[in-house]
Coordinates of C-alpha atoms in Angstrom, one line a residue:
M580 CA -0.1 -33.1 20.7
S581 CA 0.9 -34.7 24.1
P582 CA 0.1 -32.8 27.4
D583 CA 3.5 -32.7 28.2
R584 CA 4.3 -30.6 25.0
A585 CA 1.5 -28.3 25.8
T586 CA 2.7 -27.8 29.3
D587 CA 6.3 -27.1 28.0
L588 CA 4.7 -24.1 25.9
A589 CA 3.1 -22.7 28.4
A590 CA 6.4 -22.6 30.7
R591 CA 8.2 -20.6 28.5
R592 CA 7.9 -16.8 27.7
W593 CA 7.5 -16.2 24.3
D594 CA 8.4 -12.8 22.4
A595 CA 4.9 -13.1 20.8
V596 CA 1.7 -15.2 21.7
I597 CA -0.7 -15.1 18.5
V598 CA -4.1 -16.4 19.1
G599 CA -5.3 -17.6 15.4
T600 CA -3.6 -18.8 12.4
G601 CA -5.8 -16.9 9.8
M602 CA -4.9 -14.3 7.4
G603 CA -3.8 -12.0 9.9
G604 CA -2.3 -14.0 12.7
A605 CA -0.5 -16.4 10.6
T606 CA 1.0 -13.4 8.2
L607 CA 2.2 -11.4 11.3
G608 CA 3.5 -14.3 12.9
Y609 CA 5.6 -15.4 9.9
A610 CA 7.3 -11.9 9.7
L611 CA 8.0 -11.9 13.3
A612 CA 9.5 -15.1 13.1
R613 CA 11.7 -14.6 10.2
A614 CA 13.2 -11.7 11.8
G615 CA 14.2 -13.8 14.7
S616 CA 11.3 -13.5 17.2
S617 CA 10.0 -16.4 19.5
V618 CA 6.7 -17.0 18.5
L619 CA 3.8 -19.4 19.7
F620 CA 0.5 -19.8 17.6
L621 CA -2.7 -20.8 19.7
E622 CA -5.4 -22.2 17.3
A623 CA -8.6 -23.2 18.5
G624 CA -9.2 -25.5 15.5
R625 CA -7.4 -28.5 14.2
S626 CA -4.3 -28.7 12.3
S627 CA -4.4 -29.6 8.7
L628 CA -0.7 -29.3 8.1
S629 CA -0.3 -33.0 8.2
E630 CA -2.4 -35.6 6.6
D631 CA -3.5 -37.1 9.8
G632 CA -7.5 -37.1 9.7
A633 CA -7.8 -34.0 7.5
L634 CA -10.6 -34.2 5.2
K635 CA -9.8 -32.4 1.9
G636 CA -11.0 -32.1 -1.6
R637 CA -14.6 -31.7 -0.8
Y638 CA -17.4 -30.4 1.5
A639 CA -17.5 -31.4 4.7
E640 CA -21.3 -32.1 4.2
L641 CA -20.6 -35.0 1.7
W642 CA -19.1 -36.7 4.8
F643 CA -22.5 -35.9 6.7
P644 CA -24.2 -39.7 7.4
R645 CA -27.3 -37.9 5.6
P646 CA -27.8 -34.6 4.2
E647 CA -28.7 -31.9 6.7
A648 CA -27.3 -28.7 8.0
P649 CA -24.1 -28.8 10.4
N650 CA -25.2 -29.3 14.0
D651 CA -23.6 -30.3 17.0
S652 CA -23.3 -34.0 15.9
H653 CA -21.3 -33.1 13.3
R654 CA -18.3 -31.5 15.2
D655 CA -15.5 -34.1 14.7
L656 CA -16.2 -34.0 10.5
L657 CA -16.4 -30.3 10.5
A658 CA -12.9 -29.7 12.5
R659 CA -11.4 -32.4 10.5
A660 CA -12.4 -30.1 7.3
G661 CA -10.8 -27.1 8.8
R662 CA -14.5 -25.6 9.6
Y663 CA -15.8 -23.7 12.5
V664 CA -17.6 -26.1 14.8
D665 CA -19.5 -24.1 17.7
P666 CA -23.3 -22.6 17.2
V667 CA -23.5 -18.6 17.2
V668 CA -26.6 -17.5 18.5
D669 CA -28.6 -15.0 16.4
V670 CA -30.4 -12.8 18.5
S671 CA -31.7 -10.2 16.4
K672 CA -35.2 -11.1 16.4
P673 CA -37.5 -12.2 19.6
R674 CA -37.1 -15.9 18.1
R675 CA -33.5 -16.7 18.5
R676 CA -31.6 -18.9 15.8
S677 CA -28.7 -21.0 16.4
F678 CA -26.5 -21.8 13.4
I679 CA -22.7 -23.1 12.9
P680 CA -21.5 -20.6 10.7
F681 CA -19.5 -21.5 7.3
I682 CA -16.2 -20.2 8.3
G683 CA -12.8 -21.7 9.1
A684 CA -11.2 -22.9 12.1
G685 CA -8.0 -24.7 12.0
T686 CA -4.6 -23.9 10.5
G687 CA -5.1 -21.0 7.9
G688 CA -8.2 -20.1 9.5
S689 CA -11.0 -18.9 6.8
T690 CA -8.2 -18.8 4.2
A691 CA -8.3 -22.4 4.0
L692 CA -11.6 -22.3 2.5
Y693 CA -11.4 -19.2 0.8
G694 CA -11.9 -18.9 -2.9
M695 CA -8.6 -17.0 -3.2
A696 CA -9.5 -13.7 -4.0
L697 CA -6.9 -11.0 -3.1
E698 CA -8.2 -7.8 -4.1
R699 CA -6.9 -4.4 -2.9
F700 CA -9.4 -1.8 -1.5
F701 CA -9.9 1.3 -3.4
P702 CA -8.4 4.7 -2.3
A703 CA -11.9 5.9 -1.9
D704 CA -12.4 2.9 1.2
F705 CA -10.3 5.0 3.2
A706 CA -12.5 8.0 3.6
P707 CA -15.9 6.4 3.2
R708 CA -18.2 8.7 4.7
R709 CA -18.2 11.2 1.9
H710 CA -19.9 8.4 -0.3
Y711 CA -22.6 8.0 2.2
P712 CA -24.2 11.4 3.2
E713 CA -27.5 10.2 3.7
A714 CA -26.3 7.5 6.5
G715 CA -28.3 8.7 9.1
E716 CA -27.4 6.9 12.1
S717 CA -24.5 4.9 11.0
T718 CA -21.5 5.6 13.2
L719 CA -19.3 5.7 9.9
P720 CA -15.9 7.3 10.3
D721 CA -14.7 10.1 8.4
S722 CA -11.7 8.2 7.3
W723 CA -9.3 5.8 8.5
P724 CA -6.3 6.3 10.8
I725 CA -4.4 5.4 7.6
S726 CA -4.4 6.2 3.9
Y727 CA -4.2 4.1 0.9
D728 CA -0.8 5.1 0.2
D729 CA 0.0 3.9 3.8
L730 CA -0.9 0.2 2.7
V731 CA 0.6 0.4 -0.8
P732 CA 4.3 -1.0 0.0
Y733 CA 2.3 -3.8 2.1
Y734 CA -0.3 -4.5 -0.6
E735 CA 2.7 -5.4 -2.8
E736 CA 4.5 -7.4 -0.1
A737 CA 1.4 -9.3 0.4
E738 CA 0.8 -9.9 -3.3
A739 CA 4.0 -11.4 -3.4
L740 CA 4.4 -13.4 -0.7
F741 CA 1.0 -15.2 -1.4
G742 CA 1.7 -15.4 -5.4
V743 CA -1.1 -13.4 -6.5
R744 CA -2.1 -14.4 -10.3
G745 CA -4.1 -12.0 -12.2
T746 CA -4.6 -8.6 -14.0
R747 CA -5.5 -5.1 -12.8
D748 CA -8.9 -3.5 -12.6
P749 CA -8.8 -1.1 -15.5
L750 CA -11.1 1.2 -13.4
R751 CA -8.3 2.1 -11.2
G752 CA -6.4 3.9 -13.6
D753 CA -3.2 5.5 -13.0
E754 CA -3.2 4.9 -9.1
P755 CA -0.6 2.8 -7.6
Y756 CA -0.7 -0.8 -8.2
A757 CA 1.5 -3.7 -8.2
S758 CA 3.3 -4.5 -11.3
G759 CA 4.5 -7.9 -10.2
L760 CA 1.2 -10.0 -10.5
R761 CA 2.0 -13.2 -12.0
A762 CA 0.2 -14.1 -15.4
P763 CA -2.7 -16.5 -14.6
P764 CA -3.7 -19.7 -16.9
P765 CA -6.2 -18.8 -20.0
T766 CA -10.0 -17.7 -18.8
S767 CA -12.0 -20.9 -19.1
P768 CA -14.5 -20.4 -22.0
G769 CA -17.5 -19.9 -20.0
N770 CA -16.0 -16.8 -18.2
A771 CA -14.5 -15.7 -21.6
A772 CA -18.1 -15.9 -22.9
L773 CA -19.3 -14.0 -19.9
T774 CA -16.3 -11.3 -20.1
R775 CA -17.4 -10.7 -24.0
R776 CA -21.0 -10.2 -23.0
L777 CA -20.1 -8.0 -19.9
A778 CA -17.7 -6.0 -22.2
E779 CA -20.6 -5.5 -25.2
R780 CA -22.8 -3.8 -22.3
G781 CA -19.7 -1.2 -22.0
L782 CA -18.6 -2.8 -18.8
T783 CA -14.7 -3.5 -17.7
P784 CA -14.3 -7.0 -16.9
Y785 CA -10.8 -8.3 -15.8
R786 CA -9.0 -11.3 -14.5
L787 CA -9.8 -11.6 -10.7
P788 CA -6.4 -11.6 -8.9
A789 CA -6.1 -15.1 -7.0
A790 CA -3.4 -16.5 -4.7
C791 CA -3.4 -19.8 -6.7
E792 CA -1.1 -21.9 -8.4
F793 CA -3.6 -23.6 -10.9
V794 CA -1.8 -26.8 -10.7
A795 CA -3.0 -29.4 -13.0
G796 CA -6.7 -30.6 -12.2
C797 CA -7.2 -27.3 -10.1
R798 CA -10.8 -27.0 -9.0
G799 CA -10.6 -24.0 -7.0
C800 CA -11.4 -25.7 -3.6
Q801 CA -13.7 -23.1 -2.5
G802 CA -15.4 -24.1 0.6
Y803 CA -13.1 -26.8 1.7
L804 CA -9.3 -27.8 2.2
C805 CA -7.0 -28.1 -0.9
P806 CA -5.7 -31.3 -1.5
R807 CA -2.9 -30.1 -3.6
P808 CA 0.1 -27.8 -3.5
C809 CA -2.2 -25.1 -5.2
K810 CA -4.3 -22.8 -2.7
N811 CA -1.9 -20.3 -1.1
D812 CA -3.8 -19.9 2.2
A813 CA -2.0 -18.3 5.3
A814 CA -1.2 -21.9 6.6
R815 CA 0.9 -23.1 3.5
I816 CA 2.4 -19.6 2.8
C817 CA 3.1 -18.2 6.4
L818 CA 2.2 -20.9 9.1
A819 CA 4.1 -23.6 7.8
P820 CA 7.6 -21.8 7.0
A821 CA 7.1 -20.3 10.4
L822 CA 7.3 -23.4 11.7
E823 CA 9.7 -25.6 9.7
S824 CA 12.3 -22.8 9.0
H825 CA 11.8 -20.0 11.6
G826 CA 11.4 -21.9 15.0
A827 CA 7.9 -21.0 15.7
A828 CA 5.7 -23.2 17.6
L829 CA 2.0 -24.0 17.3
L830 CA -0.5 -25.7 19.8
D831 CA -4.0 -26.5 18.1
R832 CA -7.3 -27.5 19.7
C833 CA -6.5 -24.8 21.9
H834 CA -9.2 -22.4 23.1
V835 CA -8.3 -18.9 24.3
Q836 CA -10.8 -18.1 27.2
S837 CA -9.7 -14.6 28.0
V838 CA -6.8 -12.2 28.7
A839 CA -5.4 -10.9 32.1
E840 CA -4.1 -7.3 32.2
E841 CA -2.0 -5.5 35.0
G842 CA -0.1 -2.4 34.9
G843 CA -1.1 -1.6 31.3
R844 CA 0.0 -4.7 30.1
V845 CA -1.5 -8.3 29.1
T846 CA 0.3 -10.7 31.7
E847 CA -1.6 -13.8 30.8
V848 CA -3.5 -15.7 28.0
V849 CA -5.7 -18.3 29.6
A850 CA -6.7 -21.1 27.6
I851 CA -8.2 -24.5 27.5
H852 CA -6.4 -27.6 26.0
E853 CA -7.7 -31.2 26.1
G854 CA -9.7 -30.2 29.0
K855 CA -7.1 -28.7 31.0
Q856 CA -6.7 -25.0 31.9
L857 CA -3.0 -23.3 30.5
V858 CA -1.8 -19.9 31.0
F859 CA 0.7 -18.6 28.5
K860 CA 2.8 -15.7 28.4
G861 CA 4.5 -13.4 25.8
D862 CA 5.9 -9.8 25.7
V863 CA 3.5 -8.9 23.0
V864 CA 0.1 -10.5 22.7
V865 CA -1.9 -10.8 19.3
L866 CA -5.6 -11.5 18.9
A867 CA -6.4 -13.1 15.3
A868 CA -9.1 -15.3 16.0
G869 CA -11.6 -13.5 13.8
A870 CA -14.2 -10.9 14.0
L871 CA -16.4 -12.8 16.1
N872 CA -14.0 -14.5 18.5
S873 CA -11.5 -11.7 19.3
P874 CA -14.2 -9.3 20.8
A875 CA -15.6 -12.1 22.6
I876 CA -12.4 -12.9 24.3
L877 CA -11.9 -9.2 24.9
L878 CA -15.4 -9.2 26.4
R879 CA -14.8 -12.6 28.7
S880 CA -11.8 -10.8 29.8
R881 CA -13.7 -9.3 32.8
A882 CA -12.0 -8.1 36.0
A883 CA -12.4 -5.4 38.7
R884 CA -10.7 -2.9 36.7
H885 CA -12.3 -3.8 33.5
P886 CA -16.0 -4.5 34.0
Q887 CA -16.7 -4.7 30.6
G888 CA -13.8 -6.5 29.6
V889 CA -10.0 -5.6 28.5
A890 CA -9.5 -2.9 26.1
N891 CA -13.2 -2.0 26.4
E892 CA -13.3 1.4 28.1
S893 CA -14.9 2.9 24.9
G894 CA -17.6 0.0 25.4
L895 CA -17.1 -0.3 21.6
V896 CA -15.6 -3.8 21.8
G897 CA -18.0 -6.1 19.5
R898 CA -19.9 -3.3 18.3
N899 CA -20.2 -2.0 14.6
L900 CA -20.4 -5.7 13.4
M901 CA -20.4 -5.6 9.3
R902 CA -20.5 -8.8 7.2
H903 CA -21.2 -7.6 3.7
F904 CA -24.7 -7.8 1.6
V905 CA -24.1 -10.8 -0.9
D906 CA -26.2 -12.2 -3.4
L907 CA -25.7 -14.7 -6.0
Y908 CA -26.3 -14.4 -9.7
A909 CA -26.8 -17.7 -11.9
L910 CA -26.4 -16.7 -15.5
K911 CA -26.3 -18.0 -18.9
P912 CA -24.2 -16.2 -21.0
G913 CA -25.2 -17.7 -24.5
A914 CA -25.6 -20.7 -26.9
D915 CA -21.6 -20.7 -27.1
C916 CA -20.8 -20.7 -23.6
P917 CA -19.8 -24.4 -22.7
P918 CA -21.1 -26.1 -19.4
D919 CA -17.5 -26.2 -18.1
V920 CA -16.9 -25.9 -14.4
N921 CA -17.4 -22.7 -12.6
V922 CA -14.1 -21.0 -11.9
K923 CA -13.6 -18.1 -9.8
E924 CA -12.0 -15.9 -12.5
I925 CA -13.5 -12.7 -13.2
A926 CA -14.7 -9.5 -12.0
F927 CA -16.0 -5.7 -12.6
N928 CA -16.1 -2.7 -10.5
D929 CA -18.0 -0.4 -12.5
F930 CA -20.8 0.1 -10.2
Y931 CA -18.3 0.3 -6.8
L932 CA -18.4 4.2 -7.0
R933 CA -21.5 5.4 -8.9
D934 CA -22.1 8.9 -9.1
G935 CA -20.5 9.6 -5.8
R936 CA -21.8 7.0 -4.3
K937 CA -20.8 3.6 -3.4
F938 CA -22.3 -0.1 -3.8
G939 CA -19.4 -2.9 -4.1
S940 CA -17.7 -5.1 -6.7
V941 CA -19.1 -8.0 -8.9
Q942 CA -17.2 -11.2 -9.2
S943 CA -17.1 -15.1 -10.0
F944 CA -18.1 -16.9 -7.1
G945 CA -16.9 -20.2 -8.5
D946 CA -18.9 -23.7 -7.6
L947 CA -21.9 -23.6 -5.7
P948 CA -22.1 -26.3 -3.4
P949 CA -23.6 -29.4 -4.6
A950 CA -27.5 -29.5 -4.5
S951 CA -27.8 -31.8 -1.6
V952 CA -26.3 -29.3 0.4
V953 CA -28.2 -26.4 -0.7
V954 CA -31.5 -28.1 0.0
A955 CA -30.4 -29.2 3.5
A956 CA -29.8 -25.3 4.1
M957 CA -32.9 -24.5 2.9
A958 CA -34.8 -26.7 5.0
D959 CA -32.7 -25.3 7.9
E960 CA -33.6 -21.9 7.3
L961 CA -37.2 -22.8 6.9
R962 CA -37.2 -24.6 10.2
A963 CA -36.2 -21.5 11.8
G964 CA -38.2 -19.1 10.0
P965 CA -41.7 -18.1 10.3
V966 CA -43.3 -21.1 9.1
P967 CA -41.3 -24.0 10.3
L968 CA -43.7 -26.9 9.7
L969 CA -42.5 -26.4 6.2
A970 CA -39.0 -27.9 6.7
P971 CA -40.2 -31.5 6.6
L972 CA -41.8 -30.9 3.3
V973 CA -38.4 -29.8 2.0
R974 CA -36.7 -32.5 3.3
A975 CA -39.7 -35.1 2.3
A976 CA -39.2 -33.5 -1.2
S977 CA -35.5 -33.4 -1.5
P978 CA -34.6 -35.7 -4.0
I979 CA -37.1 -33.9 -6.5
L980 CA -35.2 -30.4 -5.5
R981 CA -32.1 -31.7 -5.6
R982 CA -32.5 -32.5 -9.2
V983 CA -34.6 -29.4 -9.7
I984 CA -31.9 -27.1 -8.3
A985 CA -29.2 -29.0 -10.4
G986 CA -31.0 -28.4 -13.4
K987 CA -31.8 -25.0 -12.8
L988 CA -27.8 -24.3 -12.6
A989 CA -26.9 -26.4 -15.2
G990 CA -24.7 -24.5 -17.9
R991 CA -24.9 -21.2 -15.7
I992 CA -21.9 -19.0 -14.4
I993 CA -22.4 -18.0 -10.7
L994 CA -21.6 -14.2 -10.1
A995 CA -21.4 -12.6 -6.4
S996 CA -22.5 -9.1 -5.9
L997 CA -20.6 -8.0 -2.8
L998 CA -22.0 -4.5 -1.5
E999 CA -20.7 -2.7 1.3
D1000 CA -22.5 -2.4 4.7
L1001 CA -22.0 0.2 7.0
P1002 CA -21.2 0.2 10.8
Y1003 CA -24.0 0.4 13.3
A1004 CA -23.3 0.5 17.0
E1005 CA -26.3 -1.8 17.8
N1006 CA -25.1 -4.3 15.5
R1007 CA -22.6 -6.7 17.4
V1008 CA -21.0 -9.4 19.0
S1009 CA -21.7 -10.4 22.6
V1010 CA -21.0 -12.9 25.1
P1011 CA -23.9 -14.1 27.6
E1012 CA -23.1 -13.5 31.3
D1013 CA -24.0 -17.4 32.0
G1014 CA -23.6 -18.6 28.2
G1015 CA -20.5 -20.8 28.8
S1016 CA -17.2 -20.1 28.1
R1017 CA -17.1 -20.2 24.1
A1018 CA -20.8 -19.0 23.6
I1019 CA -21.2 -16.0 21.2
H1020 CA -24.4 -14.2 20.4
V1021 CA -24.6 -12.0 17.1
T1022 CA -27.2 -9.2 16.7
Y1023 CA -27.5 -7.6 13.0
R1024 CA -30.3 -5.6 12.0
I1025 CA -30.4 -3.8 8.5
S1026 CA -30.9 -0.3 8.6
P1027 CA -33.6 1.2 6.2
H1028 CA -30.9 3.0 4.8
D1029 CA -29.1 -0.2 3.8
E1030 CA -32.3 -1.9 2.7
R1031 CA -32.5 0.7 -0.1
R1032 CA -29.3 0.4 -1.2
I1033 CA -29.7 -3.4 -1.4
A1034 CA -32.7 -2.9 -3.4
E1035 CA -31.0 -0.1 -5.7
F1036 CA -28.1 -2.6 -6.3
R1037 CA -30.2 -5.5 -7.4
S1038 CA -32.4 -3.2 -9.6
I1039 CA -29.0 -2.2 -11.4
L1040 CA -27.7 -5.9 -11.4
G1041 CA -31.1 -7.1 -12.7
K1042 CA -31.6 -4.7 -15.5
L1043 CA -27.8 -5.6 -16.6
F1044 CA -28.4 -9.2 -16.5
A1045 CA -31.8 -9.5 -18.0
D1046 CA -31.1 -11.1 -21.3
L1047 CA -28.8 -13.5 -19.5
S1048 CA -31.8 -15.6 -18.1
P1049 CA -30.9 -14.5 -14.5
F1050 CA -31.5 -16.9 -11.5
V1051 CA -30.8 -14.8 -8.1
M1052 CA -30.2 -16.3 -5.1
K1053 CA -31.0 -13.6 -2.6
Q1054 CA -28.6 -13.7 0.6
A1055 CA -28.0 -10.5 1.7
E1056 CA -30.7 -10.5 4.5
N1057 CA -29.3 -14.1 5.9
N1058 CA -27.5 -13.5 8.9
E1059 CA -25.9 -16.8 8.5
R1060 CA -23.6 -15.3 5.6
I1061 CA -21.1 -14.2 7.9
A1062 CA -17.7 -15.1 6.4
H1063 CA -17.0 -11.6 6.0
A1064 CA -17.5 -10.4 9.3
C1065 CA -15.3 -7.3 10.6
G1066 CA -15.6 -4.0 12.5
T1067 CA -15.8 -5.7 16.0
C1068 CA -12.6 -3.9 17.1
R1069 CA -12.4 -0.8 15.2
F1070 CA -8.9 1.0 14.9
G1071 CA -9.1 5.0 15.3
D1072 CA -6.7 8.0 16.6
D1073 CA -9.6 8.7 19.2
P1074 CA -9.8 6.6 22.3
A1075 CA -13.5 7.2 22.8
T1076 CA -14.7 6.3 19.4
S1077 CA -12.2 3.4 18.8
V1078 CA -10.6 0.1 20.4
L1079 CA -7.2 0.2 18.9
D1080 CA -4.9 2.9 17.6
R1081 CA -3.4 3.0 14.0
W1082 CA -1.0 0.5 15.0
N1083 CA -3.6 -1.9 15.9
R1084 CA -2.6 -1.9 19.5
A1085 CA -5.5 -1.5 22.1
H1086 CA -5.7 1.8 23.6
G1087 CA -4.5 1.8 27.0
V1088 CA -2.8 -1.9 26.8
E1089 CA 0.9 -1.5 25.9
N1090 CA 1.4 -4.9 24.3
L1091 CA -2.4 -6.1 23.0
Y1092 CA -2.8 -6.2 19.4
V1093 CA -5.5 -7.3 17.2
V1094 CA -4.8 -8.2 13.6
D1095 CA -7.8 -9.6 12.0
S1096 CA -10.5 -8.0 10.3
S1097 CA -11.9 -6.8 13.4
F1098 CA -9.8 -3.7 13.1
F1099 CA -11.9 -2.4 9.9
P1100 CA -13.7 0.8 10.7
S1101 CA -15.8 0.3 7.3
S1102 CA -16.2 -3.1 5.3
A1103 CA -15.4 -1.7 1.7
G1104 CA -17.1 -3.4 -0.9
T1105 CA -14.8 -6.5 -2.0
N1106 CA -12.7 -9.1 -0.4
P1107 CA -11.0 -8.2 2.7
S1108 CA -8.1 -10.7 2.8
L1109 CA -5.3 -8.9 1.1
T1110 CA -6.0 -5.9 3.4
I1111 CA -5.8 -8.0 6.2
A1112 CA -2.7 -9.6 5.1
A1113 CA -0.9 -5.8 4.0
N1114 CA -1.9 -4.5 7.4
A1115 CA -0.5 -7.6 9.5
L1116 CA 2.7 -6.8 7.6
R1117 CA 2.5 -3.0 8.3
V1118 CA 2.0 -4.0 12.2
A1119 CA 4.7 -6.5 12.1
R1120 CA 7.3 -3.9 10.5
Q1121 CA 6.4 -1.5 13.5
L1122 CA 6.9 -4.0 16.1
L1123 CA 10.4 -4.8 14.7
T1124 CA 11.6 -1.3 14.5
S1125 CA 10.0 0.2 17.6

């Protein structure tokens, strides 16, 4: 990207300036550009739309000089692999912990790394509090400002746009659900065997809807950039067509710092590109930088009129952080289960709603990272834990541990449990006063109520999988598992209890929108990507018709 081109883009006034090219930003921008609007995408990460320097087809860690957890020395490799590069500081405990989260940064955002599962939320997710009468101090709202029925036409549009293949969850019954899902290839032998085992237990497993073309040699590519025309991510489906066919423009490696507001409108988007400050202007400004960075941009946008940041009169920007409680279960379906590759294929929701209470979904995880990556992560967790002296022992024993882990997982299929977590105002994203322009702090503590729910869900699944030799990898308590972060700019009808209105427009700021997962008032118990895309299409329709 030449400095002259960046300057030229900043000199132009756009119909829409969109910060971020993930599921929300790319989908909304594509819909606007397709309708004739001039759209500029600003992306903090690198573009992987060309083959120039992009690292595809395997985990970024496998390019590291030696096995270790990602750190500042890996910035270039992580960026070329579509990964986030800046440390996040977990300030939840007296001993702070800095880590680089496993999320996307680059064209497509986290969808460039996702496992392609595109599930709808349940109707019950839009009226969440009734399923948590004992939630205590949770700030869970009575309901979303929109209903499931409001999103149905946009769910259908998003499923068609992203080419979703799969089947429908039988537990959804007769509720409206798209009839246009394309047929997937046959289930792999291992997952077919596990499906039989689950059905024998009275469960209702189904083929997980996936935004995947399943080209020859498809490996799922969860956790890394896909080298084939196979993964239907936001860059491939929305961003590239917007750029190539509809006149949109992209400036990558562009770090948006703040926005300026005057007279109830955002007048400037302030960013750093290749060490130079640039100011961009648009009739509409859309933040879609993710549930960590979108609130951080607003919090950094302090001014005399906005001492807490733009759009933060409620004081809720950054608050109510949710991330899902995720555990992994490595199962042996039986002697007839072949040791084929783990594929993200099946799911069941029999415990999503249980006796009027909500838990979450259980679904294929796909392939775990290589054993060397797992061992490096273990050492990093120990180094930050209560007994950091154990970390060198793990490193010294890493060749043995790699063999042990590989043997422990051989012939097993990995399922992930996604348990809904609740919003608490004290769980939040914040920016330090003197922490630098890109510093982000995260505070996340599990409430006693949610600790009980985690234990109960583990007990339910432990009994269910008891004869499948379960090897459980407990990750629910690990704050590094933040790929499903949401809720930090919740929407609602009351400006006192929400940041955005029902159209995702900031209360009190006429032309500022937030369309990533920040807007969720509750996290639901399944994958967020399809709901982000459907809502982006809904907001685009409103912008184009209002």
